[in-house]
PDB file of C-alpha atoms and ligand atoms in Angstrom:
ATOM      1  CA  MET A   1      72.621 -55.842   4.971  1.00  0.00           C
ATOM      2  CA  LEU A   2      71.740 -59.474   5.720  1.00  0.00           C
ATOM      3  CA  ALA A   3      69.936 -58.356   8.885  1.00  0.00           C
ATOM      4  CA  GLU A   4      67.379 -56.472   6.813  1.00  0.00           C
ATOM      5  CA  LEU A   5      66.044 -59.710   5.334  1.00  0.00           C
ATOM      6  CA  SER A   6      63.585 -62.095   6.963  1.00  0.00           C
ATOM      7  CA  PRO A   7      65.093 -65.206   8.637  1.00  0.00           C
ATOM      8  CA  PRO A   8      63.774 -67.684   6.025  1.00  0.00           C
ATOM      9  CA  LEU A   9      65.100 -65.501   3.238  1.00  0.00           C
ATOM     10  CA  ILE A  10      68.487 -65.202   4.940  1.00  0.00           C
ATOM     11  CA  ALA A  11      68.771 -69.019   4.921  1.00  0.00           C
ATOM     12  CA  GLN A  12      67.852 -69.141   1.266  1.00  0.00           C
ATOM     13  CA  VAL A  13      70.358 -66.392   0.347  1.00  0.00           C
ATOM     14  CA  GLN A  14      73.038 -68.328   2.218  1.00  0.00           C
ATOM     15  CA  ASP A  15      72.197 -71.544   0.336  1.00  0.00           C
ATOM     16  CA  ALA A  16      72.335 -69.680  -2.982  1.00  0.00           C
ATOM     17  CA  ALA A  17      75.631 -67.975  -2.058  1.00  0.00           C
ATOM     18  CA  LYS A  18      77.175 -71.332  -1.067  1.00  0.00           C
ATOM     19  CA  LEU A  19      76.065 -72.888  -4.326  1.00  0.00           C
ATOM     20  CA  LEU A  20      77.404 -69.972  -6.408  1.00  0.00           C
ATOM     21  CA  ALA A  21      80.719 -69.847  -4.565  1.00  0.00           C
ATOM     22  CA  SER A  22      81.340 -73.484  -5.460  1.00  0.00           C
ATOM     23  CA  LYS A  23      80.531 -73.278  -9.175  1.00  0.00           C
ATOM     24  CA  ARG A  24      82.369 -71.766 -12.141  1.00  0.00           C
ATOM     25  CA  ARG A  25      79.945 -71.412 -15.038  1.00  0.00           C
ATOM     26  CA  ILE A  26      77.013 -69.131 -14.295  1.00  0.00           C
ATOM     27  CA  CYS A  27      74.303 -67.952 -16.704  1.00  0.00           C
ATOM     28  CA  ILE A  28      71.993 -65.086 -15.766  1.00  0.00           C
ATOM     29  CA  LEU A  29      68.797 -64.055 -17.527  1.00  0.00           C
ATOM     30  CA  THR A  30      67.211 -60.733 -16.582  1.00  0.00           C
ATOM     31  CA  GLY A  31      63.773 -59.369 -17.423  1.00  0.00           C
ATOM     32  CA  ALA A  32      61.804 -56.181 -16.938  1.00  0.00           C
ATOM     33  CA  GLY A  33      61.608 -56.746 -13.157  1.00  0.00           C
ATOM     34  CA  ILE A  34      65.268 -55.898 -12.646  1.00  0.00           C
ATOM     35  CA  SER A  35      64.617 -52.396 -13.983  1.00  0.00           C
ATOM     36  CA  ALA A  36      61.384 -51.896 -11.978  1.00  0.00           C
ATOM     37  CA  GLU A  37      63.220 -50.341  -9.033  1.00  0.00           C
ATOM     38  CA  SER A  38      64.822 -47.881 -11.510  1.00  0.00           C
ATOM     39  CA  GLY A  39      61.293 -46.672 -12.246  1.00  0.00           C
ATOM     40  CA  ILE A  40      60.722 -48.444 -15.580  1.00  0.00           C
ATOM     41  CA  PRO A  41      57.332 -50.209 -15.597  1.00  0.00           C
ATOM     42  CA  THR A  42      57.284 -53.885 -16.555  1.00  0.00           C
ATOM     43  CA  PHE A  43      55.114 -55.229 -19.368  1.00  0.00           C
ATOM     44  CA  ARG A  44      52.762 -56.781 -16.847  1.00  0.00           C
ATOM     45  CA  ASP A  45      52.129 -53.375 -15.155  1.00  0.00           C
ATOM     46  CA  LYS A  46      49.144 -51.537 -16.466  1.00  0.00           C
ATOM     47  CA  GLN A  47      50.100 -48.678 -18.798  1.00  0.00           C
ATOM     48  CA  THR A  48      49.476 -45.144 -17.615  1.00  0.00           C
ATOM     49  CA  GLY A  49      48.572 -41.744 -19.008  1.00  0.00           C
ATOM     50  CA  LEU A  50      47.923 -41.501 -22.733  1.00  0.00           C
ATOM     51  CA  TRP A  51      48.415 -45.202 -23.203  1.00  0.00           C
ATOM     52  CA  GLU A  52      46.283 -46.602 -20.398  1.00  0.00           C
ATOM     53  CA  ASN A  53      43.760 -48.127 -22.832  1.00  0.00           C
ATOM     54  CA  TYR A  54      46.409 -49.953 -24.815  1.00  0.00           C
ATOM     55  CA  LYS A  55      48.120 -53.230 -24.046  1.00  0.00           C
ATOM     56  CA  ALA A  56      51.862 -53.469 -24.759  1.00  0.00           C
ATOM     57  CA  GLU A  57      51.305 -56.857 -26.394  1.00  0.00           C
ATOM     58  CA  ASP A  58      49.021 -55.136 -28.934  1.00  0.00           C
ATOM     59  CA  LEU A  59      51.525 -52.424 -29.832  1.00  0.00           C
ATOM     60  CA  ALA A  60      54.818 -54.354 -29.901  1.00  0.00           C
ATOM     61  CA  THR A  61      53.997 -56.400 -32.987  1.00  0.00           C
ATOM     62  CA  PRO A  62      54.831 -56.201 -36.731  1.00  0.00           C
ATOM     63  CA  ASP A  63      51.077 -56.283 -37.489  1.00  0.00           C
ATOM     64  CA  ALA A  64      50.434 -53.222 -35.295  1.00  0.00           C
ATOM     65  CA  PHE A  65      53.197 -51.317 -37.046  1.00  0.00           C
ATOM     66  CA  ALA A  66      51.922 -52.342 -40.511  1.00  0.00           C
ATOM     67  CA  ARG A  67      48.380 -51.273 -39.552  1.00  0.00           C
ATOM     68  CA  ASP A  68      49.242 -47.981 -37.823  1.00  0.00           C
ATOM     69  CA  PRO A  69      52.956 -47.100 -37.906  1.00  0.00           C
ATOM     70  CA  LYS A  70      52.293 -43.673 -36.418  1.00  0.00           C
ATOM     71  CA  LEU A  71      50.616 -45.157 -33.337  1.00  0.00           C
ATOM     72  CA  VAL A  72      53.426 -47.629 -32.687  1.00  0.00           C
ATOM     73  CA  TRP A  73      56.161 -45.043 -33.344  1.00  0.00           C
ATOM     74  CA  SER A  74      54.459 -42.560 -30.944  1.00  0.00           C
ATOM     75  CA  TRP A  75      54.298 -45.260 -28.267  1.00  0.00           C
ATOM     76  CA  TYR A  76      58.031 -45.966 -28.593  1.00  0.00           C
ATOM     77  CA  GLN A  77      58.891 -42.239 -28.498  1.00  0.00           C
ATOM     78  CA  TRP A  78      56.813 -42.029 -25.338  1.00  0.00           C
ATOM     79  CA  ARG A  79      58.641 -45.071 -23.883  1.00  0.00           C
ATOM     80  CA  ARG A  80      61.988 -43.527 -24.763  1.00  0.00           C
ATOM     81  CA  LYS A  81      60.994 -40.376 -22.926  1.00  0.00           C
ATOM     82  CA  LEU A  82      60.001 -42.486 -19.923  1.00  0.00           C
ATOM     83  CA  VAL A  83      63.296 -44.409 -19.860  1.00  0.00           C
ATOM     84  CA  ALA A  84      65.670 -41.531 -20.800  1.00  0.00           C
ATOM     85  CA  ASP A  85      66.384 -40.271 -17.298  1.00  0.00           C
ATOM     86  CA  LYS A  86      66.353 -43.657 -15.533  1.00  0.00           C
ATOM     87  CA  THR A  87      69.562 -45.024 -14.025  1.00  0.00           C
ATOM     88  CA  PRO A  88      70.822 -48.449 -12.895  1.00  0.00           C
ATOM     89  CA  ASN A  89      69.715 -49.627  -9.415  1.00  0.00           C
ATOM     90  CA  PRO A  90      71.645 -51.732  -6.856  1.00  0.00           C
ATOM     91  CA  ALA A  91      70.798 -54.973  -8.723  1.00  0.00           C
ATOM     92  CA  HIS A  92      72.397 -53.738 -11.970  1.00  0.00           C
ATOM     93  CA  HIS A  93      75.417 -52.459 -10.016  1.00  0.00           C
ATOM     94  CA  ALA A  94      75.840 -55.710  -8.038  1.00  0.00           C
ATOM     95  CA  LEU A  95      75.832 -57.740 -11.294  1.00  0.00           C
ATOM     96  CA  ALA A  96      78.386 -55.415 -12.880  1.00  0.00           C
ATOM     97  CA  GLN A  97      80.588 -55.728  -9.798  1.00  0.00           C
ATOM     98  CA  TRP A  98      80.316 -59.523  -9.936  1.00  0.00           C
ATOM     99  CA  GLN A  99      81.345 -59.515 -13.606  1.00  0.00           C
ATOM    100  CA  GLN A 100      84.392 -57.449 -12.690  1.00  0.00           C
ATOM    101  CA  HIS A 101      85.198 -59.850  -9.894  1.00  0.00           C
ATOM    102  CA  THR A 102      85.185 -62.901 -12.221  1.00  0.00           C
ATOM    103  CA  ILE A 103      88.449 -61.674 -13.737  1.00  0.00           C
ATOM    104  CA  SER A 104      90.184 -62.810 -10.517  1.00  0.00           C
ATOM    105  CA  ASN A 105      87.943 -65.609  -9.236  1.00  0.00           C
ATOM    106  CA  GLN A 106      87.917 -67.778 -12.400  1.00  0.00           C
ATOM    107  CA  GLN A 107      84.119 -67.848 -12.753  1.00  0.00           C
ATOM    108  CA  GLN A 108      82.548 -67.472 -16.176  1.00  0.00           C
ATOM    109  CA  LEU A 109      79.471 -65.312 -15.993  1.00  0.00           C
ATOM    110  CA  THR A 110      77.230 -64.807 -19.039  1.00  0.00           C
ATOM    111  CA  LEU A 111      74.654 -62.045 -18.624  1.00  0.00           C
ATOM    112  CA  ILE A 112      71.653 -62.191 -20.942  1.00  0.00           C
ATOM    113  CA  THR A 113      68.779 -59.727 -20.902  1.00  0.00           C
ATOM    114  CA  GLN A 114      65.304 -59.452 -22.358  1.00  0.00           C
ATOM    115  CA  ASN A 115      65.350 -55.759 -21.502  1.00  0.00           C
ATOM    116  CA  VAL A 116      65.649 -53.098 -24.157  1.00  0.00           C
ATOM    117  CA  ASP A 117      66.793 -50.351 -21.781  1.00  0.00           C
ATOM    118  CA  ASN A 118      70.560 -50.223 -21.458  1.00  0.00           C
ATOM    119  CA  LEU A 119      70.834 -50.051 -17.690  1.00  0.00           C
ATOM    120  CA  HIS A 120      73.174 -53.107 -17.494  1.00  0.00           C
ATOM    121  CA  GLU A 121      75.621 -51.319 -19.824  1.00  0.00           C
ATOM    122  CA  GLN A 122      75.247 -48.075 -17.852  1.00  0.00           C
ATOM    123  CA  ALA A 123      76.218 -50.008 -14.706  1.00  0.00           C
ATOM    124  CA  GLY A 124      79.333 -51.306 -16.522  1.00  0.00           C
ATOM    125  CA  SER A 125      78.212 -54.836 -17.504  1.00  0.00           C
ATOM    126  CA  ILE A 126      78.857 -56.719 -20.711  1.00  0.00           C
ATOM    127  CA  VAL A 127      75.435 -58.061 -21.717  1.00  0.00           C
ATOM    128  CA  THR A 128      73.805 -60.021 -24.552  1.00  0.00           C
ATOM    129  CA  HIS A 129      70.530 -58.459 -25.691  1.00  0.00           C
ATOM    130  CA  LEU A 130      67.871 -60.953 -26.801  1.00  0.00           C
ATOM    131  CA  HIS A 131      65.148 -58.426 -27.601  1.00  0.00           C
ATOM    132  CA  GLY A 132      67.058 -55.495 -29.127  1.00  0.00           C
ATOM    133  CA  ASN A 133      67.713 -51.977 -27.951  1.00  0.00           C
ATOM    134  CA  LEU A 134      65.271 -49.161 -27.328  1.00  0.00           C
ATOM    135  CA  TRP A 135      67.801 -46.570 -28.452  1.00  0.00           C
ATOM    136  CA  ARG A 136      68.452 -47.955 -31.918  1.00  0.00           C
ATOM    137  CA  ASN A 137      66.341 -47.690 -35.037  1.00  0.00           C
ATOM    138  CA  ARG A 138      66.349 -49.498 -38.356  1.00  0.00           C
ATOM    139  CA  CYS A 139      64.367 -49.558 -41.567  1.00  0.00           C
ATOM    140  CA  SER A 140      61.217 -51.714 -41.437  1.00  0.00           C
ATOM    141  CA  GLN A 141      61.747 -52.750 -45.067  1.00  0.00           C
ATOM    142  CA  CYS A 142      65.447 -53.041 -45.945  1.00  0.00           C
ATOM    143  CA  HIS A 143      66.539 -53.417 -42.213  1.00  0.00           C
ATOM    144  CA  ILE A 144      69.508 -51.071 -42.614  1.00  0.00           C
ATOM    145  CA  PRO A 145      70.298 -49.391 -39.276  1.00  0.00           C
ATOM    146  CA  TYR A 146      69.124 -45.782 -39.097  1.00  0.00           C
ATOM    147  CA  ILE A 147      71.813 -43.685 -37.501  1.00  0.00           C
ATOM    148  CA  ASN A 148      70.401 -40.965 -35.331  1.00  0.00           C
ATOM    149  CA  ASP A 149      72.724 -41.029 -32.357  1.00  0.00           C
ATOM    150  CA  LEU A 150      69.872 -41.722 -29.941  1.00  0.00           C
ATOM    151  CA  GLU A 151      72.103 -44.101 -28.013  1.00  0.00           C
ATOM    152  CA  GLY A 152      74.960 -41.646 -27.579  1.00  0.00           C
ATOM    153  CA  SER A 153      72.708 -38.878 -26.370  1.00  0.00           C
ATOM    154  CA  LYS A 154      70.330 -40.881 -24.192  1.00  0.00           C
ATOM    155  CA  ASN A 155      71.411 -39.294 -20.978  1.00  0.00           C
ATOM    156  CA  SER A 156      70.774 -35.736 -21.928  1.00  0.00           C
ATOM    157  CA  GLU A 157      67.072 -35.688 -22.532  1.00  0.00           C
ATOM    158  CA  ASP A 158      67.255 -32.169 -24.051  1.00  0.00           C
ATOM    159  CA  THR A 159      69.172 -33.414 -27.108  1.00  0.00           C
ATOM    160  CA  ILE A 160      66.980 -36.413 -27.901  1.00  0.00           C
ATOM    161  CA  ASN A 161      64.354 -35.988 -30.538  1.00  0.00           C
ATOM    162  CA  PHE A 162      61.099 -37.381 -29.169  1.00  0.00           C
ATOM    163  CA  ASP A 163      59.193 -36.152 -32.177  1.00  0.00           C
ATOM    164  CA  GLU A 164      56.224 -38.337 -33.077  1.00  0.00           C
ATOM    165  CA  LEU A 165      56.604 -37.709 -36.825  1.00  0.00           C
ATOM    166  CA  LEU A 166      57.434 -40.862 -38.736  1.00  0.00           C
ATOM    167  CA  LEU A 167      60.900 -41.093 -40.244  1.00  0.00           C
ATOM    168  CA  THR A 168      61.656 -42.675 -43.622  1.00  0.00           C
ATOM    169  CA  CYS A 169      64.667 -44.634 -44.784  1.00  0.00           C
ATOM    170  CA  PRO A 170      67.173 -42.766 -47.031  1.00  0.00           C
ATOM    171  CA  HIS A 171      67.765 -46.018 -48.976  1.00  0.00           C
ATOM    172  CA  CYS A 172      64.282 -47.383 -49.738  1.00  0.00           C
ATOM    173  CA  ASP A 173      61.775 -44.893 -48.315  1.00  0.00           C
ATOM    174  CA  GLY A 174      60.432 -47.543 -45.872  1.00  0.00           C
ATOM    175  CA  TYR A 175      59.317 -46.397 -42.424  1.00  0.00           C
ATOM    176  CA  ILE A 176      61.908 -46.354 -39.650  1.00  0.00           C
ATOM    177  CA  ARG A 177      61.099 -48.567 -36.640  1.00  0.00           C
ATOM    178  CA  PRO A 178      62.811 -49.225 -33.286  1.00  0.00           C
ATOM    179  CA  ASP A 179      65.416 -52.014 -33.423  1.00  0.00           C
ATOM    180  CA  ILE A 180      63.416 -54.181 -31.043  1.00  0.00           C
ATOM    181  CA  VAL A 181      62.302 -57.749 -31.354  1.00  0.00           C
ATOM    182  CA  TRP A 182      58.512 -57.640 -31.431  1.00  0.00           C
ATOM    183  CA  PHE A 183      56.121 -60.417 -30.437  1.00  0.00           C
ATOM    184  CA  GLY A 184      56.110 -63.019 -33.208  1.00  0.00           C
ATOM    185  CA  GLU A 185      59.582 -61.994 -34.571  1.00  0.00           C
ATOM    186  CA  ALA A 186      62.767 -64.084 -34.589  1.00  0.00           C
ATOM    187  CA  LEU A 187      65.536 -63.359 -32.067  1.00  0.00           C
ATOM    188  CA  PRO A 188      68.928 -62.062 -33.336  1.00  0.00           C
ATOM    189  CA  VAL A 189      70.866 -65.184 -34.362  1.00  0.00           C
ATOM    190  CA  GLN A 190      74.187 -64.403 -32.712  1.00  0.00           C
ATOM    191  CA  ALA A 191      72.640 -63.318 -29.393  1.00  0.00           C
ATOM    192  CA  TRP A 192      70.424 -66.425 -29.250  1.00  0.00           C
ATOM    193  CA  GLN A 193      73.398 -68.653 -29.953  1.00  0.00           C
ATOM    194  CA  THR A 194      75.363 -67.063 -27.120  1.00  0.00           C
ATOM    195  CA  ALA A 195      72.390 -67.507 -24.774  1.00  0.00           C
ATOM    196  CA  GLU A 196      71.735 -71.107 -25.732  1.00  0.00           C
ATOM    197  CA  GLU A 197      75.380 -72.088 -25.347  1.00  0.00           C
ATOM    198  CA  ALA A 198      75.705 -70.358 -21.959  1.00  0.00           C
ATOM    199  CA  ALA A 199      72.437 -71.930 -20.713  1.00  0.00           C
ATOM    200  CA  ALA A 200      73.331 -75.436 -21.920  1.00  0.00           C
ATOM    201  CA  HIS A 201      76.810 -75.342 -20.329  1.00  0.00           C
ATOM    202  CA  CYS A 202      76.225 -73.514 -17.082  1.00  0.00           C
ATOM    203  CA  GLU A 203      76.250 -75.048 -13.623  1.00  0.00           C
ATOM    204  CA  VAL A 204      73.877 -72.438 -12.162  1.00  0.00           C
ATOM    205  CA  PHE A 205      71.181 -70.529 -14.043  1.00  0.00           C
ATOM    206  CA  ILE A 206      69.781 -67.409 -12.342  1.00  0.00           C
ATOM    207  CA  SER A 207      66.517 -65.929 -13.512  1.00  0.00           C
ATOM    208  CA  ILE A 208      65.976 -62.362 -12.301  1.00  0.00           C
ATOM    209  CA  GLY A 209      62.776 -60.322 -12.661  1.00  0.00           C
ATOM    210  CA  THR A 210      61.175 -62.239 -15.480  1.00  0.00           C
ATOM    211  CA  SER A 211      57.687 -63.662 -15.639  1.00  0.00           C
ATOM    212  CA  SER A 212      59.104 -66.519 -17.776  1.00  0.00           C
ATOM    213  CA  LEU A 213      56.153 -66.293 -20.164  1.00  0.00           C
ATOM    214  CA  VAL A 214      57.850 -64.959 -23.273  1.00  0.00           C
ATOM    215  CA  TYR A 215      59.471 -67.743 -25.375  1.00  0.00           C
ATOM    216  CA  PRO A 216      62.058 -68.619 -26.523  1.00  0.00           C
ATOM    217  CA  ALA A 217      63.862 -66.750 -23.708  1.00  0.00           C
ATOM    218  CA  ALA A 218      61.741 -68.514 -21.092  1.00  0.00           C
ATOM    219  CA  GLY A 219      63.057 -71.856 -22.388  1.00  0.00           C
ATOM    220  CA  LEU A 220      66.626 -71.082 -21.374  1.00  0.00           C
ATOM    221  CA  ALA A 221      66.117 -72.094 -17.731  1.00  0.00           C
ATOM    222  CA  GLN A 222      64.648 -75.425 -18.867  1.00  0.00           C
ATOM    223  CA  LEU A 223      67.617 -75.995 -21.180  1.00  0.00           C
ATOM    224  CA  ALA A 224      70.003 -75.308 -18.292  1.00  0.00           C
ATOM    225  CA  LYS A 225      68.081 -77.650 -15.988  1.00  0.00           C
ATOM    226  CA  GLN A 226      68.026 -80.471 -18.556  1.00  0.00           C
ATOM    227  CA  ASN A 227      71.783 -80.191 -18.718  1.00  0.00           C
ATOM    228  CA  GLY A 228      72.213 -80.532 -14.996  1.00  0.00           C
ATOM    229  CA  ALA A 229      72.293 -76.917 -13.785  1.00  0.00           C
ATOM    230  CA  LYS A 230      70.693 -75.693 -10.580  1.00  0.00           C
ATOM    231  CA  VAL A 231      68.147 -72.880 -11.082  1.00  0.00           C
ATOM    232  CA  ILE A 232      67.782 -69.840  -8.851  1.00  0.00           C
ATOM    233  CA  GLU A 233      64.885 -67.437  -9.254  1.00  0.00           C
ATOM    234  CA  ILE A 234      64.840 -63.885  -7.864  1.00  0.00           C
ATOM    235  CA  ASN A 235      61.369 -62.335  -8.013  1.00  0.00           C
ATOM    236  CA  PRO A 236      59.179 -60.798  -5.283  1.00  0.00           C
ATOM    237  CA  ASP A 237      56.245 -62.558  -6.894  1.00  0.00           C
ATOM    238  CA  PRO A 238      57.762 -65.934  -7.819  1.00  0.00           C
ATOM    239  CA  THR A 239      56.589 -67.681 -10.964  1.00  0.00           C
ATOM    240  CA  PRO A 240      54.837 -71.074 -10.616  1.00  0.00           C
ATOM    241  CA  ASN A 241      57.976 -72.617 -12.053  1.00  0.00           C
ATOM    242  CA  THR A 242      58.626 -76.193 -11.011  1.00  0.00           C
ATOM    243  CA  ILE A 243      62.245 -76.327 -12.191  1.00  0.00           C
ATOM    244  CA  VAL A 244      63.478 -73.739  -9.662  1.00  0.00           C
ATOM    245  CA  ASP A 245      65.786 -75.104  -6.930  1.00  0.00           C
ATOM    246  CA  ILE A 246      66.143 -71.920  -4.830  1.00  0.00           C
ATOM    247  CA  THR A 247      63.595 -69.088  -4.825  1.00  0.00           C
ATOM    248  CA  LEU A 248      64.609 -65.715  -3.401  1.00  0.00           C
ATOM    249  CA  ALA A 249      61.245 -63.966  -3.129  1.00  0.00           C
ATOM    250  CA  GLU A 250      62.418 -60.399  -2.792  1.00  0.00           C
ATOM    251  CA  LYS A 251      63.151 -57.387  -5.001  1.00  0.00           C
ATOM    252  CA  ALA A 252      66.302 -57.810  -7.081  1.00  0.00           C
ATOM    253  CA  GLY A 253      67.733 -54.472  -5.811  1.00  0.00           C
ATOM    254  CA  VAL A 254      67.444 -55.693  -2.215  1.00  0.00           C
ATOM    255  CA  VAL A 255      68.637 -59.262  -2.612  1.00  0.00           C
ATOM    256  CA  MET A 256      71.364 -59.084  -5.330  1.00  0.00           C
ATOM    257  CA  PRO A 257      73.890 -56.958  -3.388  1.00  0.00           C
ATOM    258  CA  VAL A 258      73.498 -59.246  -0.319  1.00  0.00           C
ATOM    259  CA  LEU A 259      73.790 -62.439  -2.395  1.00  0.00           C
ATOM    260  CA  ILE A 260      76.942 -61.270  -4.142  1.00  0.00           C
ATOM    261  CA  ALA A 261      78.568 -60.019  -0.939  1.00  0.00           C
ATOM    262  CA  GLN A 262      77.849 -63.388   0.729  1.00  0.00           C
ATOM    263  CA  MET A 263      79.180 -65.361  -2.244  1.00  0.00           C
ATOM    264  CA  THR A 264      82.351 -63.277  -2.434  1.00  0.00           C
ATOM    265  CA  ALA A 265      82.975 -63.687   1.307  1.00  0.00           C
ATOM    266  CA  LEU A 266      82.809 -67.491   0.871  1.00  0.00           C
ATOM    267  CA  GLN A 267      85.344 -67.441  -1.962  1.00  0.00           C
ATOM    268  CA  PHE A 268      88.166 -65.995   0.105  1.00  0.00           C
TER     269      PHE A 268
HETATM  270  P1  LIG B 301      57.426 -59.100 -17.425  1.00  0.00           P
HETATM  271  O1  LIG B 301      56.890 -57.720 -17.383  1.00  0.00           O
HETATM  272  O2  LIG B 301      56.629 -60.145 -18.082  1.00  0.00           O
HETATM  273  O3  LIG B 301      57.686 -59.649 -15.952  1.00  0.00           O
HETATM  274  C1  LIG B 301      58.365 -58.916 -14.972  1.00  0.00           C
HETATM  275  C2  LIG B 301      58.625 -59.788 -13.760  1.00  0.00           C
HETATM  276  O4  LIG B 301      59.419 -59.063 -12.878  1.00  0.00           O
HETATM  277  C3  LIG B 301      57.373 -60.217 -12.995  1.00  0.00           C
HETATM  278  O5  LIG B 301      57.401 -61.616 -12.747  1.00  0.00           O
HETATM  279  C4  LIG B 301      57.470 -59.443 -11.677  1.00  0.00           C
HETATM  280  O6  LIG B 301      56.946 -60.187 -10.557  1.00  0.00           O
HETATM  281  C5  LIG B 301      58.947 -59.291 -11.534  1.00  0.00           C
HETATM  282  N1  LIG B 301      59.402 -58.109 -10.747  1.00  0.00           N
HETATM  283  C6  LIG B 301      58.724 -56.952 -10.501  1.00  0.00           C
HETATM  284  N2  LIG B 301      59.475 -56.154  -9.713  1.00  0.00           N
HETATM  285  C7  LIG B 301      60.641 -56.814  -9.465  1.00  0.00           C
HETATM  286  C8  LIG B 301      61.827 -56.492  -8.701  1.00  0.00           C
HETATM  287  N3  LIG B 301      61.966 -55.329  -8.078  1.00  0.00           N
HETATM  288  N4  LIG B 301      62.816 -57.400  -8.652  1.00  0.00           N
HETATM  289  C9  LIG B 301      62.697 -58.609  -9.298  1.00  0.00           C
HETATM  290  N5  LIG B 301      61.596 -58.963 -10.019  1.00  0.00           N
HETATM  291  C10 LIG B 301      60.575 -58.073 -10.115  1.00  0.00           C
HETATM  292  O7  LIG B 301      58.834 -58.957 -18.106  1.00  0.00           O
HETATM  293  P2  LIG B 301      59.725 -59.976 -18.897  1.00  0.00           P
HETATM  294  O8  LIG B 301      59.628 -61.294 -18.251  1.00  0.00           O
HETATM  295  O9  LIG B 301      61.025 -59.296 -19.074  1.00  0.00           O
HETATM  296  O10 LIG B 301      59.064 -60.190 -20.320  1.00  0.00           O
HETATM  297  C11 LIG B 301      58.303 -59.369 -21.112  1.00  0.00           C
HETATM  298  C12 LIG B 301      58.976 -58.563 -22.206  1.00  0.00           C
HETATM  299  O11 LIG B 301      58.960 -57.250 -21.768  1.00  0.00           O
HETATM  300  C13 LIG B 301      60.401 -58.765 -22.557  1.00  0.00           C
HETATM  301  O12 LIG B 301      60.432 -59.146 -23.895  1.00  0.00           O
HETATM  302  C14 LIG B 301      61.084 -57.406 -22.484  1.00  0.00           C
HETATM  303  O13 LIG B 301      61.832 -57.153 -23.672  1.00  0.00           O
HETATM  304  C15 LIG B 301      59.970 -56.461 -22.375  1.00  0.00           C
HETATM  305  N6  LIG B 301      60.132 -55.244 -21.504  1.00  0.00           N
HETATM  306  C16 LIG B 301      61.353 -54.676 -21.269  1.00  0.00           C
HETATM  307  C17 LIG B 301      61.490 -53.590 -20.438  1.00  0.00           C
HETATM  308  C18 LIG B 301      62.845 -52.948 -20.223  1.00  0.00           C
HETATM  309  O14 LIG B 301      63.680 -52.948 -21.077  1.00  0.00           O
HETATM  310  N7  LIG B 301      63.086 -52.432 -18.978  1.00  0.00           N
HETATM  311  C19 LIG B 301      60.337 -53.085 -19.816  1.00  0.00           C
HETATM  312  C20 LIG B 301      59.107 -53.659 -20.076  1.00  0.00           C
HETATM  313  C21 LIG B 301      59.009 -54.762 -20.933  1.00  0.00           C
HETATM  314 ZN1  LIG B 302      65.176 -49.019 -46.072  1.00  0.00          ZN
END
């Protein structure tokens, strides 16, 4: 596997593997880029088809939903259809394998994601979601979860209702919305606390497939760095981020399995 990488990248992967093998507390933040190789477009990719004239940033907001709930609901139903048949890629699997491995190697690994797909869970990981879950709904007014078993049925596209008709809440008649954190909204308190604690106390922070533009999630790497952690970034198009100690400029699905194999080999 190592041989498939360029010589400079091999040296960087080896440095990262050595660092990780010698540390116990690891915090990992993933973004849309880790799901790109599963076929899920990132937010920075241009939208296609029906939605090519819209920007995600203009649809994923409370204002957009208040103005035109039907438009925003239709967009999410379309996104659900797009994601429904997608499966984890080697990066998700490598992380899940690493989490399993920490049971015996004494490492503490906290996995945090900005993604609303549930490909980390599908791969077998335990993950903290900062931005909600594409497969859950709740009321836009009273916030009570709307149970529709989308999550349970997400792998059998036939049984999912991708209807674009707006749903209303049985308690207050408010419109039902996806249980996703939109631009301008606060993050779930418990998830953010888990993320902040893990970032502040980790020895290595790994940022995978995120443009590090969306705050507060983007601040986690800075918090880790201020508290003495080393920062590793995995992104084929690295961010102009001055706090990064090791950059692995390659797709997550290519580099993660190699990195974890190398680290594991050094631990035994
Ligand atoms: P982003 O779209 O802003 O950035 C994606 C980053 O991934 C870019 O820097 C890109 O260079 C990198 N990338 C592309 N392909 C990659 C690969 N194969 N391996 C590694 N990196 C790769 O996404 P973001 O930083 O997560 O932030 C934007 C918001 O988008 C988040 O709030 C997130 O909730 C939302 N979002 C989620 C999904 C999802 O759940 N899969 C999809 C789109 C957007
Ligand atoms: Zn309600």
